[in-house]
Every structure is written in structure tokens, then in C-alpha cells.
Coordinates of N, CA, C and O in Angstrom, one line a residue:
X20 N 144.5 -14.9 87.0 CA 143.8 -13.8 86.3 C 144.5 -13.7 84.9 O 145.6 -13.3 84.7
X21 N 143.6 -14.0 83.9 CA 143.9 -13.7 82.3 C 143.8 -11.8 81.9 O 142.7 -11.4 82.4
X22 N 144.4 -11.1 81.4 CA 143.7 -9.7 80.4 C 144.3 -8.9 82.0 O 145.0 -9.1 83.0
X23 N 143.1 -7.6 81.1 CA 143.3 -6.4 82.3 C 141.8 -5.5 82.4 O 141.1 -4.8 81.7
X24 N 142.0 -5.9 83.7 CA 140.9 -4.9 84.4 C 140.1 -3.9 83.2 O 138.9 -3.9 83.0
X25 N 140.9 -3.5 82.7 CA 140.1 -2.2 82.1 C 140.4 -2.7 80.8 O 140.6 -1.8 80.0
X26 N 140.6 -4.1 80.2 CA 140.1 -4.8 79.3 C 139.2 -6.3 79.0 O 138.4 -6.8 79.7
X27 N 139.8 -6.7 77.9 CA 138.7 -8.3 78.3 C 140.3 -9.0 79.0 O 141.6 -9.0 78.9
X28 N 138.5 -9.7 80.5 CA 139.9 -10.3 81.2 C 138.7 -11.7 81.5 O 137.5 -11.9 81.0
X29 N 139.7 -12.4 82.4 CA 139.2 -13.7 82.7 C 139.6 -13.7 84.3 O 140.7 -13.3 84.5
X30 N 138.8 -14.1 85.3 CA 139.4 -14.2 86.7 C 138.9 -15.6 86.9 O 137.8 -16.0 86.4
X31 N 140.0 -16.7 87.6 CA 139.4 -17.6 87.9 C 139.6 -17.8 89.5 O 140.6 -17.3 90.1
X32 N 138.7 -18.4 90.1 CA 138.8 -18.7 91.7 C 138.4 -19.8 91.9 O 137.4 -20.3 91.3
X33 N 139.0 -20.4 92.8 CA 138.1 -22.1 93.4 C 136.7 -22.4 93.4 O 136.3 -23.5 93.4
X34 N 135.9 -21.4 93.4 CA 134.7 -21.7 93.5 C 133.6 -20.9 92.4 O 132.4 -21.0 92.5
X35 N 134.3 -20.3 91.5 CA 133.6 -19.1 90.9 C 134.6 -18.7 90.1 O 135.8 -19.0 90.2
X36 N 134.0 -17.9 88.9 CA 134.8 -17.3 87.8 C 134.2 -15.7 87.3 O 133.1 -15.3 87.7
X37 N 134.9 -14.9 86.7 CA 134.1 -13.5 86.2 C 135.0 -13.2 85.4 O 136.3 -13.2 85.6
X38 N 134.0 -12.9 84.0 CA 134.2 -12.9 82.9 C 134.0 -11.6 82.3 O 132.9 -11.5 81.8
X39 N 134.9 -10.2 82.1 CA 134.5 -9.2 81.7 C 135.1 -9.2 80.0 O 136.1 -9.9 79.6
X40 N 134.2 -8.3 78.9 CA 134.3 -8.0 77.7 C 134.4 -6.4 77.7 O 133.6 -5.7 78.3
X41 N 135.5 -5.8 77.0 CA 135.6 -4.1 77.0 C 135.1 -4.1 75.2 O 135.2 -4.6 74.1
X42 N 134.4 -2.9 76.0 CA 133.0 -2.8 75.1 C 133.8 -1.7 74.0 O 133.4 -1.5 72.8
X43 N 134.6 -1.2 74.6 CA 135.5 -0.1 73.4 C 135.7 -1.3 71.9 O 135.4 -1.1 70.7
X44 N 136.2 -2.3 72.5 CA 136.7 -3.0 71.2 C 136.0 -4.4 71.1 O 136.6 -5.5 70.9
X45 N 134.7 -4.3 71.2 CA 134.6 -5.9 71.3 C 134.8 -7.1 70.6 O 134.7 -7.0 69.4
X46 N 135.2 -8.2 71.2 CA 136.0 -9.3 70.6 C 134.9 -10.2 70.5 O 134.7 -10.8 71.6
X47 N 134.2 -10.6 69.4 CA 133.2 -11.3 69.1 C 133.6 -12.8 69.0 O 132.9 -13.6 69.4
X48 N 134.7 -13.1 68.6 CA 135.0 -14.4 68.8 C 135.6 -14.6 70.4 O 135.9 -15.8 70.5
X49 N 135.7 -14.2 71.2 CA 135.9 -14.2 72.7 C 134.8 -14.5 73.4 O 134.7 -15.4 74.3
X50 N 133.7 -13.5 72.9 CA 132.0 -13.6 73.4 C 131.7 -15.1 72.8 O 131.3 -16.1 73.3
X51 N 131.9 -15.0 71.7 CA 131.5 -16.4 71.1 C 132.1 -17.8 72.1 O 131.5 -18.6 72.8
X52 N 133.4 -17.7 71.9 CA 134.2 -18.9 72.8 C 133.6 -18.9 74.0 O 133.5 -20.1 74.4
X53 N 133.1 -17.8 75.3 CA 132.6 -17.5 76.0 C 131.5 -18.5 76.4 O 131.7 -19.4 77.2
X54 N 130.1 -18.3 75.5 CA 129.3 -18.6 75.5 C 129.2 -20.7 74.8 O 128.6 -21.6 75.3
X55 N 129.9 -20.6 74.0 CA 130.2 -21.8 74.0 C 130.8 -22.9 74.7 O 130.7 -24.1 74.4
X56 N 131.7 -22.0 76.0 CA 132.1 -22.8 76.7 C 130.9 -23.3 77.4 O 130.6 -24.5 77.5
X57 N 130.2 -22.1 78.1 CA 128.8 -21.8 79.0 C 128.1 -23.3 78.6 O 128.0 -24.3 79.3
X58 N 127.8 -23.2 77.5 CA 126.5 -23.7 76.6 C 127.0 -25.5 77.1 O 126.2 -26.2 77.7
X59 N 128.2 -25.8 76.8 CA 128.6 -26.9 77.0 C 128.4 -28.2 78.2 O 128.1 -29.4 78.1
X60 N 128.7 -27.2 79.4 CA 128.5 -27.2 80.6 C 126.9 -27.0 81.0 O 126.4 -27.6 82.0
X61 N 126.2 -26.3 80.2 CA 124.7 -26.2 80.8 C 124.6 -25.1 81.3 O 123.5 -24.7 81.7
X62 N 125.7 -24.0 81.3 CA 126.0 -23.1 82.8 C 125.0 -21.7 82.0 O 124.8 -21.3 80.9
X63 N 124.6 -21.3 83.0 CA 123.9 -19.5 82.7 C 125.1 -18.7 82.7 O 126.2 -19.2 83.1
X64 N 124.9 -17.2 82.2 CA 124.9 -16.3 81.8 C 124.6 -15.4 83.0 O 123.5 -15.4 83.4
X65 N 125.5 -14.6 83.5 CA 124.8 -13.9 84.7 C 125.4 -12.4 84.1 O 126.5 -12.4 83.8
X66 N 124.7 -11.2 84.1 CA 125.2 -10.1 83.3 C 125.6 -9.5 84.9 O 125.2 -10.1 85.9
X67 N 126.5 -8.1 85.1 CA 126.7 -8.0 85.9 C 126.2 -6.9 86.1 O 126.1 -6.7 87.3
X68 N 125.6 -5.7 85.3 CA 124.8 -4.7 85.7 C 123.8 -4.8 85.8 O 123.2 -3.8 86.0
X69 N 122.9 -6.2 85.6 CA 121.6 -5.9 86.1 C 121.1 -7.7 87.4 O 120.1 -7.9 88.2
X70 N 122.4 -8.5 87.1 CA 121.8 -9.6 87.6 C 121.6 -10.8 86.8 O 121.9 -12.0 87.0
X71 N 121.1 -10.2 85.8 CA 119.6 -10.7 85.0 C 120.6 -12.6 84.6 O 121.8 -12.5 84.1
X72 N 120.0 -13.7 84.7 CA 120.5 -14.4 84.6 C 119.8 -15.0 82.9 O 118.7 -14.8 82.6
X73 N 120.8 -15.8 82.1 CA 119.9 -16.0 80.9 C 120.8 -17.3 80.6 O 121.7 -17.7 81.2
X74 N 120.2 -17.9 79.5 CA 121.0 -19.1 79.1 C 122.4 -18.7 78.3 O 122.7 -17.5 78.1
X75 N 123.0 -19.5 77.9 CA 124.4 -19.2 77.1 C 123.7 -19.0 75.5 O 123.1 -19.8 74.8
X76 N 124.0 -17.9 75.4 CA 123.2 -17.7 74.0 C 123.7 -16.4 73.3 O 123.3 -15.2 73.6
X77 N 124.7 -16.8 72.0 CA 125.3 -15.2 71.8 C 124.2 -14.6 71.1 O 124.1 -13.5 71.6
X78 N 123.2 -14.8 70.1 CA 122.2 -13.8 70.0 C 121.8 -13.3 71.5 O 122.4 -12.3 71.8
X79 N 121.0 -13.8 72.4 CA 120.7 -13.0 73.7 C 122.0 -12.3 74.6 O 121.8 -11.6 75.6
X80 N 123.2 -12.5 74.3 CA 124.2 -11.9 74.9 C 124.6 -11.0 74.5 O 125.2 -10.2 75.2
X81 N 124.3 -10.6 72.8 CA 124.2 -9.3 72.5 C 123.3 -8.6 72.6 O 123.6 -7.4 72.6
X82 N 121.9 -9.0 72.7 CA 120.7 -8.0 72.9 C 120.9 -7.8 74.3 O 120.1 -6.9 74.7
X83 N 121.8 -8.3 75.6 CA 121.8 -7.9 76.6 C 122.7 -6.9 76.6 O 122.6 -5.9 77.3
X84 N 124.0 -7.0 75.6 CA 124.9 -5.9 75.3 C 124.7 -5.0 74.8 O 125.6 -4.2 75.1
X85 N 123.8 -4.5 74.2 CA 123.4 -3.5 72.7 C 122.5 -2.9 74.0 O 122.8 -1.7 74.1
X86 N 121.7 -3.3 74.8 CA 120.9 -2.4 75.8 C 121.8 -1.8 77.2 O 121.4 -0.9 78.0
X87 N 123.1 -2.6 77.3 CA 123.8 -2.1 78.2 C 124.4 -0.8 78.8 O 124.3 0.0 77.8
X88 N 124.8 -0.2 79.6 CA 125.1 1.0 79.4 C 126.8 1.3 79.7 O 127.4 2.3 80.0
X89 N 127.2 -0.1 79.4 CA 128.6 0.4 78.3 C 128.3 0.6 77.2 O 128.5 1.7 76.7
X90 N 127.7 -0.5 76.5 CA 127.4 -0.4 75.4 C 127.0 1.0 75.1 O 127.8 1.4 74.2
X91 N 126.0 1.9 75.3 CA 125.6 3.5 75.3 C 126.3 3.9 75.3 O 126.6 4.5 74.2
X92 N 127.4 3.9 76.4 CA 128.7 4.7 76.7 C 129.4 4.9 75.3 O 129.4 5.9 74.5
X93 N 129.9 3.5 75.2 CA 131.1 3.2 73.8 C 130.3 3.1 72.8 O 130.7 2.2 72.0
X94 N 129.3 3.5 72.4 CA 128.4 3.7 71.0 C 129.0 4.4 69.8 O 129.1 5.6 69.9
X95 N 129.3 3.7 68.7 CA 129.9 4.6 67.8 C 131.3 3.8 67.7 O 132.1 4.0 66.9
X96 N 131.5 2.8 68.7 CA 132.7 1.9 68.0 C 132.4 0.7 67.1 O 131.3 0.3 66.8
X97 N 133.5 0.0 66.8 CA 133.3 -0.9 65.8 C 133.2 -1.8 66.2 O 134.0 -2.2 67.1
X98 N 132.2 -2.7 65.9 CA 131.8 -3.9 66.3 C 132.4 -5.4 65.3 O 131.8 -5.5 64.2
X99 N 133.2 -6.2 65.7 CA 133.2 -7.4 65.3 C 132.5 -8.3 64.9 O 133.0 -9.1 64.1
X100 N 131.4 -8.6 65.3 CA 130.2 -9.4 65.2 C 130.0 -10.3 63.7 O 129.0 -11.0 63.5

């Protein structure tokens, strides 16, 4: 396990990985390297509050962000992008 819980972290397991972003401070080159790893590989995008599966794509990873309800939550911080 990379980070912390209640920031950007990285979990890795033998069979599976989970990738969280804290939305207080988001790290746009992290989302970026993220999705580029994805993109590489072929691999989807799976969000975790809704399911919703999508391709590796940081424009669509932020429109899934910007609708999230961290994102609502932490509204009014500063964004890196």
C-alpha cells in the first residue's frame, strides 16, 4: 500500500488494485499518470461511487469527478488541472 487512506493512495493485491484521489487537494498529474498507465494496458476506469465503468480518459475522468459527490463536498478548493 502506497499514501493514506484519507489521502491519494495506491493499494496493490495479486489479483486487483484500488486507486483513490483526495479530492481536498487534487493531484492532476497523479490522475493524469493514472489514466495513462490505464490507457496503456487497454484497462477501464471503474469509479467507485457509482460503478460506472469508462475507458482511461482524463477529460471523462474529470467529468466523472466534477459530478461526484466528493467533488460537491470539497467544492471551493483548488484545482490543479
Amino acid at each position: 500500500m502506497f499514501g493514506d487512506e484519507n489521502r491519494d493512495s495506491i493499494e496493490l493485491w495479486d489479483d486487483s488494485f484500488r486507486i483513490g484521489l483526495d479530492m481536498r487537494r487534487f493531484n492532476a498529474a497523479l490522475a493524469r499518470a493514472i489514466v495513462g498507465l490505464a490507457a496503456a494496458d487497454d484497462l477501464k476506469l471503474g469509479m467507485a461511487e457509482t460503478g460506472h465503468l469508462m475507458p482511461a480518459s482524463y477529460p471523462m475522468l474529470l467529468r466523472q469527478i466534477i459530478q461526484s459527490r466528493a467533488h460537491k463536498f470539497c467544492a471551493g478548493s483548488h484545482w490543479n488541472t
